[in-house]
Coordinates of C-alpha atoms in Angstrom, one line a residue:
Chain A
X1 CA 0.2 0.1 -0.3
X2 CA 1.1 3.3 -1.4
X3 CA 1.2 6.5 1.2
X4 CA 0.8 9.5 -1.3
X5 CA 0.4 12.9 1.2
X6 CA 1.7 15.7 -1.9
X7 CA -1.2 17.0 -3.5
X8 CA 0.2 16.7 -7.0
X9 CA -0.4 12.8 -6.0
X10 CA -4.5 13.6 -7.3
X11 CA -6.2 14.8 -10.7
X12 CA -7.9 17.7 -9.5
X13 CA -11.3 16.5 -10.6
X14 CA -12.9 14.6 -8.1
X15 CA -16.0 12.5 -8.1
X16 CA -18.1 10.6 -5.7
X17 CA -17.2 6.8 -6.3
X18 CA -21.8 5.8 -5.4
X19 CA -21.2 1.7 -5.8
X20 CA -24.2 1.1 -4.5
X21 CA -26.5 -0.8 -7.6
X22 CA -23.7 -0.4 -9.7
X23 CA -25.3 -2.4 -12.6
X24 CA -28.1 0.2 -12.5
X25 CA -27.0 3.1 -10.9
X26 CA -23.8 4.0 -13.6
X27 CA -25.0 8.4 -12.5
X28 CA -20.5 7.0 -11.1
X29 CA -19.2 6.4 -14.4
X30 CA -21.3 9.3 -16.9
X31 CA -19.9 11.6 -13.9
X32 CA -15.8 10.2 -14.6
X33 CA -16.7 10.5 -18.5
X34 CA -17.8 14.4 -18.2
X35 CA -14.9 14.8 -15.4
X36 CA -12.6 13.3 -18.3
X37 CA -13.3 16.7 -20.4
X38 CA -13.0 18.9 -18.3
X39 CA -9.9 17.3 -16.9
X40 CA -8.9 17.5 -20.4
X41 CA -9.5 21.4 -20.3
X42 CA -7.9 21.4 -16.9
X43 CA -4.4 19.8 -17.2
X44 CA -5.4 17.5 -14.8
X45 CA -6.0 14.1 -13.8
X46 CA -9.8 12.6 -12.5
X47 CA -10.0 10.8 -8.7
X48 CA -13.5 9.3 -7.3
X49 CA -13.1 8.8 -3.8
X50 CA -14.2 5.2 -3.1
X51 CA -15.4 5.1 0.6
X52 CA -16.8 2.2 2.1
X53 CA -16.3 -0.7 3.4
X54 CA -14.5 -4.1 1.4
X55 CA -14.3 -1.8 -2.0
X56 CA -11.5 -2.2 -4.1
X57 CA -12.9 -4.0 -6.9
X58 CA -14.8 -1.0 -7.7
X59 CA -11.2 0.8 -7.6
X60 CA -10.6 -1.4 -11.3
X61 CA -13.7 -0.5 -12.3
X62 CA -13.0 3.2 -12.0
X63 CA -10.0 2.8 -13.1
X64 CA -11.4 1.1 -16.6
X65 CA -13.6 3.5 -16.7
X66 CA -11.6 6.8 -17.1
X67 CA -10.2 7.7 -14.1
X68 CA -6.7 8.3 -13.0
X69 CA -6.3 8.0 -9.3
X70 CA -9.0 6.4 -6.6
X71 CA -8.3 7.6 -3.1
X72 CA -9.1 4.2 -1.0
X73 CA -11.0 4.3 2.4
X74 CA -12.0 1.4 2.9
X75 CA -13.1 0.8 7.3
X76 CA -15.9 -1.2 8.5
X77 CA -17.7 1.9 9.8
X78 CA -17.8 3.2 6.9
X79 CA -20.3 0.1 5.9
X80 CA -23.2 2.4 5.9
X81 CA -23.8 5.4 4.0
X82 CA -23.4 8.7 6.2
X83 CA -23.5 12.1 5.3
X84 CA -22.6 13.1 8.5
X85 CA -19.4 10.5 8.6
X86 CA -17.9 11.4 4.9
X87 CA -18.5 14.9 4.7
X88 CA -15.9 14.6 7.1
X89 CA -13.5 12.4 5.5
X90 CA -13.8 13.9 3.2
X91 CA -13.4 17.4 3.8
X92 CA -10.2 16.2 6.1
X93 CA -9.4 14.5 1.8
X94 CA -9.5 17.7 0.8
X95 CA -7.4 19.5 3.2
X96 CA -5.3 16.8 1.8
X97 CA -5.8 16.7 -2.3
X98 CA -6.4 20.5 -2.6
X99 CA -9.2 18.9 -5.9
X100 CA -10.1 21.7 -8.4
X101 CA -13.8 20.4 -8.4
X102 CA -16.2 17.3 -6.3
X103 CA -18.5 15.9 -8.4
X104 CA -22.1 13.9 -7.8
X105 CA -24.7 12.8 -8.4
X106 CA -27.8 13.6 -7.4
X107 CA -29.0 10.8 -6.3
X108 CA -31.2 10.4 -2.8
X109 CA -27.3 10.8 -0.5
X110 CA -25.5 12.8 -2.6
X111 CA -28.4 15.5 -1.8
X112 CA -27.8 14.9 1.6
X113 CA -24.1 14.2 1.5
X114 CA -22.8 17.3 -1.1
X115 CA -25.0 20.0 0.5
X116 CA -23.8 19.8 4.7
X117 CA -19.8 18.5 3.2
X118 CA -19.7 22.3 1.2
X119 CA -21.1 23.9 4.0
X120 CA -18.3 21.8 6.1
X121 CA -15.8 23.3 3.5
X122 CA -17.1 26.8 3.1
X123 CA -17.6 26.8 -1.1
X124 CA -20.4 27.1 -3.5
X125 CA -22.5 23.2 -4.8
X126 CA -24.9 23.4 -7.9
X127 CA -28.3 20.6 -7.5
X128 CA -29.4 18.6 -10.8
X129 CA -27.2 20.2 -13.3
X130 CA -28.2 19.4 -16.9
X131 CA -24.1 20.3 -18.0
X132 CA -20.4 20.9 -16.9
X133 CA -18.4 23.5 -18.6
X134 CA -14.9 24.9 -18.4
X135 CA -14.9 28.9 -18.4
X136 CA -11.8 28.9 -20.5
X137 CA -11.3 33.1 -19.3
X138 CA -11.2 32.1 -16.0
X139 CA -10.7 27.9 -16.1
X140 CA -13.6 28.4 -13.8
X141 CA -16.9 25.6 -13.4
X142 CA -19.6 26.4 -15.8
X143 CA -22.7 24.7 -13.4
X144 CA -26.4 24.9 -15.8
X145 CA -29.0 23.4 -13.5
X146 CA -32.8 24.4 -15.1
X147 CA -34.2 26.8 -12.5
X148 CA -37.6 28.0 -12.2
X149 CA -39.5 24.5 -13.7
X150 CA -37.4 24.5 -15.5
X151 CA -38.4 27.7 -17.6
X152 CA -34.9 28.6 -18.2
X153 CA -30.7 27.0 -17.9
X154 CA -29.1 29.0 -15.0
X155 CA -25.0 29.0 -15.7
X156 CA -23.3 29.0 -12.0
X157 CA -20.5 30.3 -11.8
X158 CA -18.2 29.8 -8.3
X159 CA -15.3 32.4 -8.5
X160 CA -13.8 33.2 -5.4
X161 CA -13.7 29.3 -3.8
X162 CA -12.7 26.3 -3.4
X163 CA -13.6 23.8 -4.4
X164 CA -16.2 23.9 -7.2
X165 CA -18.9 21.2 -6.1
X166 CA -22.3 20.1 -8.3
X167 CA -24.7 16.7 -8.9
X168 CA -25.5 16.1 -11.6
X169 CA -29.0 14.2 -12.5
X170 CA -28.1 10.7 -13.5
X171 CA -28.7 9.8 -17.4
X172 CA -27.8 13.2 -18.3
X173 CA -23.7 12.2 -19.5
X174 CA -22.9 9.0 -21.1
X175 CA -20.8 6.8 -20.2
X176 CA -17.6 5.5 -21.5
X177 CA -16.7 1.6 -22.6
X178 CA -14.5 0.0 -20.3
X179 CA -10.9 -0.6 -20.3
X180 CA -9.3 -3.3 -18.8
X181 CA -6.7 -2.3 -20.2
X182 CA -6.4 1.2 -18.3
X183 CA -4.0 1.9 -16.0
X184 CA -4.8 4.3 -12.6
X185 CA -3.0 4.6 -9.2
X186 CA -5.3 4.3 -6.0
X187 CA -4.3 5.3 -3.2
X188 CA -4.9 4.9 0.4
X189 CA -5.1 7.9 2.4
X190 CA -4.2 7.2 6.3
X191 CA -7.1 9.6 7.4
X192 CA -8.0 10.0 11.4
X193 CA -11.6 9.0 11.7
X194 CA -13.7 9.5 14.4
X195 CA -16.9 7.6 12.3
X196 CA -20.5 9.7 13.8
X197 CA -22.8 7.8 15.4
X198 CA -25.7 10.4 16.6
X199 CA -27.9 8.5 13.5
X200 CA -28.0 4.8 13.9
X201 CA -29.3 2.5 11.4
X202 CA -31.5 0.3 13.1
X203 CA -33.2 -2.1 10.1
X204 CA -33.4 -1.4 6.3
X205 CA -34.3 -3.6 3.4
X206 CA -34.9 -2.4 -0.5
X207 CA -38.1 -1.8 -2.0
X208 CA -38.4 -1.3 -5.3
X209 CA -41.0 2.1 -4.8
X210 CA -43.0 3.7 -8.1
X211 CA -40.7 5.9 -7.5
X212 CA -37.8 3.8 -9.0
X213 CA -39.5 2.4 -11.4
X214 CA -41.9 5.1 -12.8
X215 CA -37.9 6.9 -12.9
X216 CA -36.3 3.8 -15.0
X217 CA -39.3 2.9 -17.5
X218 CA -38.3 2.6 -21.1
X219 CA -41.9 3.9 -21.8
X220 CA -44.4 6.2 -19.4
X221 CA -47.8 7.3 -20.5
X222 CA -49.0 10.4 -18.9
X223 CA -52.7 11.4 -18.7
X224 CA -54.1 14.4 -17.3
X225 CA -57.1 16.3 -17.0
X226 CA -58.7 15.2 -20.4
X227 CA -59.6 11.8 -19.6
X228 CA -62.2 13.2 -17.9
X229 CA -63.1 11.1 -15.2
X230 CA -61.9 7.9 -13.6
X231 CA -63.0 5.0 -15.2
X232 CA -61.4 6.8 -18.8
X233 CA -57.7 7.3 -16.3
X234 CA -58.4 4.0 -15.5
X235 CA -58.3 2.6 -19.0
X236 CA -55.1 4.1 -19.2
X237 CA -54.1 1.6 -16.9
X238 CA -54.8 -1.1 -19.0
X239 CA -52.7 1.1 -21.9
X240 CA -50.1 0.2 -19.9
X241 CA -50.1 -3.6 -19.0
X242 CA -50.5 -4.1 -23.2
X243 CA -47.4 -1.3 -24.3
X244 CA -45.2 -2.5 -20.9
X245 CA -45.1 1.2 -20.4
X246 CA -45.7 2.7 -16.2
X247 CA -48.8 5.3 -16.1
X248 CA -47.9 9.1 -14.7
X249 CA -50.6 11.5 -14.3
X250 CA -50.7 15.9 -14.5
X251 CA -51.6 17.7 -10.9
X252 CA -55.6 18.3 -11.4
X253 CA -55.6 14.6 -12.5
X254 CA -53.7 13.1 -9.4
X255 CA -56.1 16.5 -7.5
X256 CA -58.9 14.9 -9.2
X257 CA -58.2 11.3 -7.5
X258 CA -57.9 9.7 -10.6
X259 CA -55.0 8.4 -9.6
X260 CA -52.6 8.7 -6.3
X261 CA -50.1 10.8 -5.2
X262 CA -46.9 8.7 -5.9
X263 CA -47.3 9.0 -9.4
X264 CA -47.5 12.7 -10.5
X265 CA -44.7 14.0 -12.6
X266 CA -43.2 17.1 -12.5
X267 CA -41.6 19.9 -10.8
X268 CA -42.7 18.3 -7.3
X269 CA -43.1 15.4 -8.2
X270 CA -41.0 12.5 -10.4
X271 CA -38.4 13.5 -13.4
X272 CA -38.6 10.7 -15.6
X273 CA -36.8 10.3 -19.2
X274 CA -37.9 7.7 -20.6
X275 CA -36.8 6.3 -24.5
X276 CA -41.1 6.8 -25.5
X277 CA -44.0 9.4 -23.1
X278 CA -47.1 9.5 -24.7
X279 CA -48.9 12.3 -22.8
X280 CA -52.0 11.5 -23.0
X281 CA -56.0 15.6 -22.6
X282 CA -52.9 17.2 -20.8
X283 CA -51.8 20.9 -21.7
X284 CA -48.4 20.9 -20.8
X285 CA -48.2 23.9 -17.4
X286 CA -44.7 24.0 -17.1
X287 CA -45.5 21.5 -13.4
X288 CA -45.9 19.0 -15.3
X289 CA -43.2 19.5 -18.9
X290 CA -41.0 20.1 -16.1
X291 CA -40.8 17.4 -15.0
X292 CA -40.7 15.5 -19.6
X293 CA -38.4 17.2 -20.7
X294 CA -35.7 14.9 -20.6
X295 CA -37.5 12.1 -22.5
X296 CA -36.3 11.2 -26.3
X297 CA -40.1 11.4 -28.0
X298 CA -43.0 12.6 -26.9
X299 CA -46.2 12.2 -28.6
X300 CA -49.2 14.2 -27.2
X301 CA -52.3 13.8 -27.2
X302 CA -55.2 16.8 -27.2
X303 CA -57.9 18.0 -28.3
X304 CA -57.3 21.6 -28.3
X305 CA -55.4 22.9 -31.5
X306 CA -53.3 25.6 -29.5
X307 CA -52.1 22.7 -26.0
X308 CA -48.5 24.2 -25.3
X309 CA -47.8 20.6 -25.2
X310 CA -48.1 20.5 -28.6
X311 CA -44.5 22.5 -29.2
X312 CA -42.2 19.6 -27.2
X313 CA -44.1 16.8 -29.2
X314 CA -42.4 15.4 -32.2
X315 CA -45.5 13.6 -32.8
X316 CA -49.2 15.3 -31.5
X317 CA -52.4 13.9 -32.1
X318 CA -55.2 16.3 -32.8
X319 CA -57.5 14.4 -31.2
X320 CA -60.1 13.2 -27.9
X321 CA -57.8 11.0 -26.2
X322 CA -60.6 9.3 -24.1
X323 CA -61.7 7.4 -27.7
X324 CA -58.2 7.0 -28.5
X325 CA -56.8 4.9 -26.8
X326 CA -60.6 3.2 -27.0
X327 CA -59.4 2.4 -30.4
X328 CA -56.4 1.9 -30.0
X329 CA -56.8 -0.8 -26.7
X330 CA -59.1 -2.2 -28.9
X331 CA -56.0 -2.9 -31.5
X332 CA -53.7 -4.3 -28.8
X333 CA -56.2 -6.7 -27.6
X334 CA -56.6 -8.2 -31.4
X335 CA -53.2 -8.4 -31.9
X336 CA -52.3 -9.7 -28.5
Chain B
X1 CA -39.4 18.4 23.0
X2 CA -38.4 22.2 21.3
X3 CA -39.2 22.4 17.5
X4 CA -37.7 25.3 14.9
X5 CA -39.3 24.9 12.2
X6 CA -37.9 26.6 9.4
X7 CA -40.3 27.8 6.4
X8 CA -39.7 29.7 3.1
X9 CA -42.5 31.7 1.5
X10 CA -42.5 30.7 -2.2
X11 CA -44.4 32.8 -4.8
X12 CA -47.3 30.2 -6.5
X13 CA -47.2 30.8 -9.8
X14 CA -44.0 29.5 -11.4
X15 CA -43.5 32.5 -13.3
X16 CA -41.3 35.0 -12.3
X17 CA -40.1 37.8 -12.3
X18 CA -36.5 38.4 -12.1
X19 CA -33.9 40.4 -10.8
X20 CA -31.3 41.0 -14.4
X21 CA -28.7 42.5 -12.8
X22 CA -28.3 40.1 -10.1
X23 CA -29.9 37.1 -11.7
X24 CA -32.0 36.5 -8.6
X25 CA -35.7 36.2 -8.2
X26 CA -38.4 39.6 -7.2
X27 CA -40.0 38.5 -4.0
X28 CA -41.8 41.0 -3.3
X29 CA -44.7 41.6 -4.8
X30 CA -45.6 37.9 -6.0
X31 CA -48.5 36.1 -4.4
X32 CA -46.1 33.7 -1.8
X33 CA -48.4 30.4 -0.3
X34 CA -45.6 28.5 2.5
X35 CA -43.5 26.1 -0.1
X36 CA -45.9 23.0 0.7
X37 CA -43.4 20.8 2.5
X38 CA -42.4 22.8 5.1
X39 CA -46.1 23.4 6.3
X40 CA -45.7 19.5 5.7
X41 CA -42.8 20.4 8.5
X42 CA -44.8 21.9 10.3
X43 CA -48.2 20.1 10.8
X44 CA -45.7 17.4 11.6
X45 CA -43.7 19.9 14.5
X46 CA -47.3 20.4 15.4
X47 CA -48.2 16.9 15.8
X48 CA -45.2 16.4 17.9
X49 CA -46.0 19.0 20.3
X50 CA -49.7 18.4 20.7
X51 CA -48.4 14.7 21.8
X52 CA -45.0 15.3 24.2
X53 CA -45.4 19.2 24.8
X54 CA -43.1 22.6 24.3
X55 CA -43.1 25.1 22.0
X56 CA -42.8 25.3 18.5
X57 CA -40.8 28.1 16.4
X58 CA -41.3 29.1 12.7
X59 CA -38.5 30.9 11.3
X60 CA -38.1 32.6 7.7
X61 CA -36.1 34.5 6.1
X62 CA -37.5 36.8 3.9
X63 CA -38.6 40.2 2.6
X64 CA -41.4 42.1 4.8
X65 CA -44.3 39.9 3.4
X66 CA -42.5 36.8 4.3
X67 CA -44.3 37.8 8.4
X68 CA -47.8 36.8 6.0
X69 CA -46.4 33.3 6.3
X70 CA -45.1 33.4 9.0
X71 CA -48.2 34.5 11.0
X72 CA -50.6 31.7 8.5
X73 CA -48.1 29.1 10.5
X74 CA -48.8 30.3 13.8
X75 CA -53.0 29.7 13.1
X76 CA -50.8 25.8 12.3
X77 CA -50.3 25.9 15.6
X78 CA -46.9 27.4 16.0
X79 CA -45.5 29.3 19.3
X80 CA -43.4 31.5 18.7
X81 CA -42.9 33.1 14.7
X82 CA -39.2 35.1 13.5
X83 CA -39.3 36.8 10.8
X84 CA -35.3 36.9 9.7
X85 CA -35.9 40.2 7.2
X86 CA -33.6 42.8 6.3
X87 CA -32.0 44.4 3.0
X88 CA -28.5 42.8 3.0
X89 CA -30.1 39.2 2.8
X90 CA -32.1 39.6 -0.1
X91 CA -30.4 37.5 -3.4
X92 CA -28.7 34.9 -0.8
X93 CA -27.8 30.9 -2.3
X94 CA -27.7 28.5 -0.1
X95 CA -24.8 28.7 1.4
X96 CA -26.2 32.2 2.6
X97 CA -29.2 31.3 3.8
X98 CA -28.5 28.3 5.6
X99 CA -25.9 30.3 7.7
X100 CA -28.7 33.6 9.5
X101 CA -31.3 30.5 9.7
X102 CA -27.9 28.3 11.7
X103 CA -27.4 32.0 13.8
X104 CA -31.1 32.6 14.2
X105 CA -31.8 29.2 15.9
X106 CA -27.8 29.7 17.9
X107 CA -29.7 32.5 20.3
X108 CA -32.8 31.0 20.7
X109 CA -33.5 31.0 24.1
X110 CA -33.4 27.6 24.3
X111 CA -31.5 25.6 21.4
X112 CA -34.5 23.5 20.3
X113 CA -34.5 19.0 20.3
X114 CA -36.0 19.6 16.8
X115 CA -35.3 21.0 13.7
X116 CA -38.1 20.0 11.4
X117 CA -37.9 22.1 7.4
X118 CA -38.8 20.2 4.7
X119 CA -36.3 18.5 1.8
X120 CA -36.8 21.1 -1.2
X121 CA -38.7 24.0 -1.8
X122 CA -40.9 23.9 -5.5
X123 CA -38.8 27.5 -6.6
X124 CA -35.3 26.7 -6.4
X125 CA -35.6 23.0 -5.3
X126 CA -32.0 22.3 -4.8
X127 CA -31.9 21.0 -1.5
X128 CA -29.3 21.9 0.3
X129 CA -30.8 24.1 3.5
X130 CA -31.9 21.9 6.0
X131 CA -28.2 19.8 5.1
X132 CA -26.6 22.8 5.9
X133 CA -28.2 24.6 8.7
X134 CA -27.9 21.5 9.9
X135 CA -24.1 20.7 9.9
X136 CA -23.5 24.7 10.5
X137 CA -24.9 23.5 13.5
X138 CA -22.8 20.7 14.0
X139 CA -26.7 18.4 14.4
X140 CA -27.2 14.6 13.0
X141 CA -29.4 15.3 9.7
X142 CA -32.6 12.6 8.2
X143 CA -33.4 13.6 4.8
X144 CA -36.9 13.4 3.1
X145 CA -38.3 11.6 6.7
X146 CA -42.3 9.8 6.1
X147 CA -42.3 8.6 9.4
X148 CA -41.5 9.8 13.2
X149 CA -42.1 8.3 15.9
X150 CA -41.2 9.5 19.0
X151 CA -39.4 7.9 22.3
X152 CA -37.2 8.3 25.8
X153 CA -34.4 10.0 24.2
X154 CA -34.3 9.5 20.6
X155 CA -36.0 9.7 17.3
X156 CA -37.0 6.6 15.7
X157 CA -37.5 8.0 11.4
X158 CA -38.1 6.2 8.6
X159 CA -37.2 7.4 5.2
X160 CA -36.8 5.9 1.6
X161 CA -32.9 6.3 0.8
X162 CA -31.9 4.9 -3.2
X163 CA -34.0 2.2 -3.4
X164 CA -34.0 1.3 0.3
X165 CA -36.4 1.7 2.8
X166 CA -33.7 2.7 6.2
X167 CA -35.4 3.3 10.2
X168 CA -33.4 5.0 12.1
X169 CA -32.5 5.8 15.4
X170 CA -30.9 9.6 16.2
X171 CA -30.0 11.2 18.9
X172 CA -31.3 14.7 19.8
X173 CA -30.7 17.3 19.4
X174 CA -31.0 16.8 15.4
X175 CA -32.9 18.4 12.1
X176 CA -34.7 16.4 9.4
X177 CA -35.5 17.6 6.6
X178 CA -39.6 15.8 5.9
X179 CA -40.8 14.3 2.2
X180 CA -44.3 14.9 1.3
X181 CA -45.8 12.1 1.7
X182 CA -45.3 12.0 5.7
X183 CA -48.9 14.2 6.6
X184 CA -51.5 16.3 4.7
X185 CA -51.3 19.5 5.5
X186 CA -54.9 19.7 7.0
X187 CA -57.5 22.6 6.2
X188 CA -57.0 25.7 9.1
X189 CA -59.6 25.6 11.3
X190 CA -61.4 28.9 11.8
X191 CA -60.0 28.7 16.0
X192 CA -57.2 29.0 14.5
X193 CA -56.6 32.3 12.0
X194 CA -58.3 33.9 14.5
X195 CA -56.0 33.2 17.6
X196 CA -52.8 34.0 14.6
X197 CA -54.5 37.0 13.9
X198 CA -55.3 38.1 16.9
X199 CA -52.4 37.2 18.8
X200 CA -50.0 36.2 16.2
X201 CA -46.9 38.4 16.8
X202 CA -44.1 37.8 13.9
X203 CA -40.8 39.4 15.7
X204 CA -38.1 40.4 13.1
X205 CA -34.8 40.2 13.2
X206 CA -32.1 41.9 11.4
X207 CA -27.7 41.3 11.1
X208 CA -27.9 43.5 13.8
X209 CA -30.0 41.1 16.5
X210 CA -27.7 38.2 14.8
X211 CA -24.3 39.4 15.3
X212 CA -23.8 38.2 11.5
X213 CA -21.6 41.5 10.1
X214 CA -23.2 41.9 6.3
X215 CA -20.5 40.3 4.4
X216 CA -21.4 37.4 5.3
X217 CA -25.6 37.3 4.5
X218 CA -27.0 37.7 1.0
X219 CA -25.3 38.3 -1.8
X220 CA -22.5 39.5 -0.6
X221 CA -22.2 36.3 1.9
X222 CA -22.7 34.1 -1.5
X223 CA -20.4 31.7 -2.9
X224 CA -22.2 30.6 -6.2
X225 CA -23.6 33.1 -8.5
X226 CA -25.6 32.7 -11.5
X227 CA -23.2 34.6 -13.9
X228 CA -26.4 33.7 -17.0
X229 CA -30.3 32.5 -17.5
X230 CA -31.2 31.0 -20.8
X231 CA -34.5 29.3 -22.7
X232 CA -34.0 26.0 -22.7
X233 CA -32.6 24.9 -25.9
X234 CA -36.5 24.4 -27.8
X235 CA -37.4 20.4 -28.4
X236 CA -37.3 19.5 -32.0
X237 CA -40.6 21.1 -33.4
X238 CA -42.8 18.2 -34.1
X239 CA -45.0 17.4 -37.0
X240 CA -49.2 17.5 -35.7
X241 CA -52.1 15.7 -37.6
X242 CA -55.6 16.3 -37.7
X243 CA -58.3 14.0 -38.9
X244 CA -60.9 11.4 -37.6
X245 CA -60.1 9.3 -34.3
X246 CA -59.9 7.0 -36.9
X247 CA -56.9 7.9 -38.6
X248 CA -55.1 9.1 -35.7
X249 CA -55.2 5.9 -34.3
X250 CA -53.6 4.4 -37.0
X251 CA -51.3 7.3 -36.9
X252 CA -50.4 6.5 -33.7
X253 CA -50.1 2.6 -33.9
X254 CA -47.0 3.2 -36.9
X255 CA -45.1 5.5 -34.8
X256 CA -45.7 3.2 -31.6
X257 CA -44.8 0.6 -34.9
X258 CA -41.9 2.7 -36.1
X259 CA -40.6 3.2 -31.8
X260 CA -40.0 -0.1 -32.0
X261 CA -43.3 -0.2 -29.3
X262 CA -45.2 -2.4 -31.1
X263 CA -44.3 -5.4 -33.7
X264 CA -45.1 -4.4 -37.0
X265 CA -48.2 -5.9 -38.3
X266 CA -48.2 -9.4 -39.9
X267 CA -50.4 -9.9 -42.5
X268 CA -52.3 -12.5 -40.1

């Protein structure tokens, strides 16, 4: 094992290595890919921080996906992700190696850890970025993030403090292919670790909740006020079963009691990024469209040709969603 | 149990006016409500207080009109409301906002056992302020809690963290941010309303009351600046089709086939 205390040993663009649910949660790999672009512009390298218990195996994965350095802190006390303990360790590492930039996934844990760490380091943080760039004039990180319900994009900078910190929504960047021949440096710094035991786990179990299903779903059908009644809204569930889709709803449909509140799509609900989203009887209020901007293809069905949802639809169908869904169900029942 | 609830007044509509020089939102004059998740925090706090005794202090940083939100919080059952308002607080990012809130909490006569916040606000949606207040006050934090059970010397809470349902024991004092599943804000009783407007006194503290320098709060004390606002690139304008329902359904099926969602209809 190597002890390296020199700040030059370590690339200055950092990524928080979240290995939980590795095969589905690829946000760390996506961030490494973007960090590599940024590091290239700053003439430095990419360092991944890997904290946990028995996590060495992931270090090689991160190198294979583009990390120049992986800093490993491997201890039983780090088995559970805890913002208090993790921010304590990360702030020590920051002091030791002085990064310019720290990136993390905008997962639940990322959104819990990064604000706490930014506060401890007395520096700036932007959340849920959709893009990251280097400003060539001052080599600062430009953090691009949706503002005001997705109506605008804000460019945020952190000119006077370091490190510059940002979280990024999973799926924003593309990971680099696995390169088994890649070579990287693995560091095991010696730190004084005081686990924070004020929050103690009693039990945990995996919860495949709707949030995860909706957010992972490749095909989402969303119903709005135009569905007219609970019975008509129910036909969307039948359609979803036939197509292998998940059902979401806009605020008016939820307020009418046609769907459970956990199906709310939009700024205050779930943000979805399916390959295809079919939006039926939805006018296209900002609150709602903020949650669907990331969809690859959008098909909208609405009776009103002026509905604002048509401005973002790849295919806009001017007609009564209830009738069209009815006809489509008839056709699909014949096929399956 | 003495509880502090941090609330924010947010615009009711997502359409906002901007201060183009500072790239911040103009909050004066907009129709405003208490941020919905902060209402959930408030209701959860009132339930705990009713069960265990103690007092609830509600804090909010904002322009003078924020007093309205604090009076509403008194109507929900809070015992005391403090408005943190000062022109030098304007234009704050989350680092500077959490600094003011933490300073106010540490100046209370009795340090609270529990600080509650909404997980995030509907207008800026950063979810930073709760954890940042916890860090500055050196409190343990649990975010996005959806159930709270009091115990003898702490709390047991549940939350879903990245696909795992966790049950945690938290030592007090602590800070929790609450998610929307916790409870639905009830409607206000007439008694609560009259209490808010007849007895509802909102105390106001400025940067001097908090012992803070103007340079460490507001725009000056912020680490991040918004340098540019722009409209997101429009999605490419799609095709709009009209016609009879049968024709439209046919168009939809062809589209689903071309996307590979449906297999192309073979002759039966």
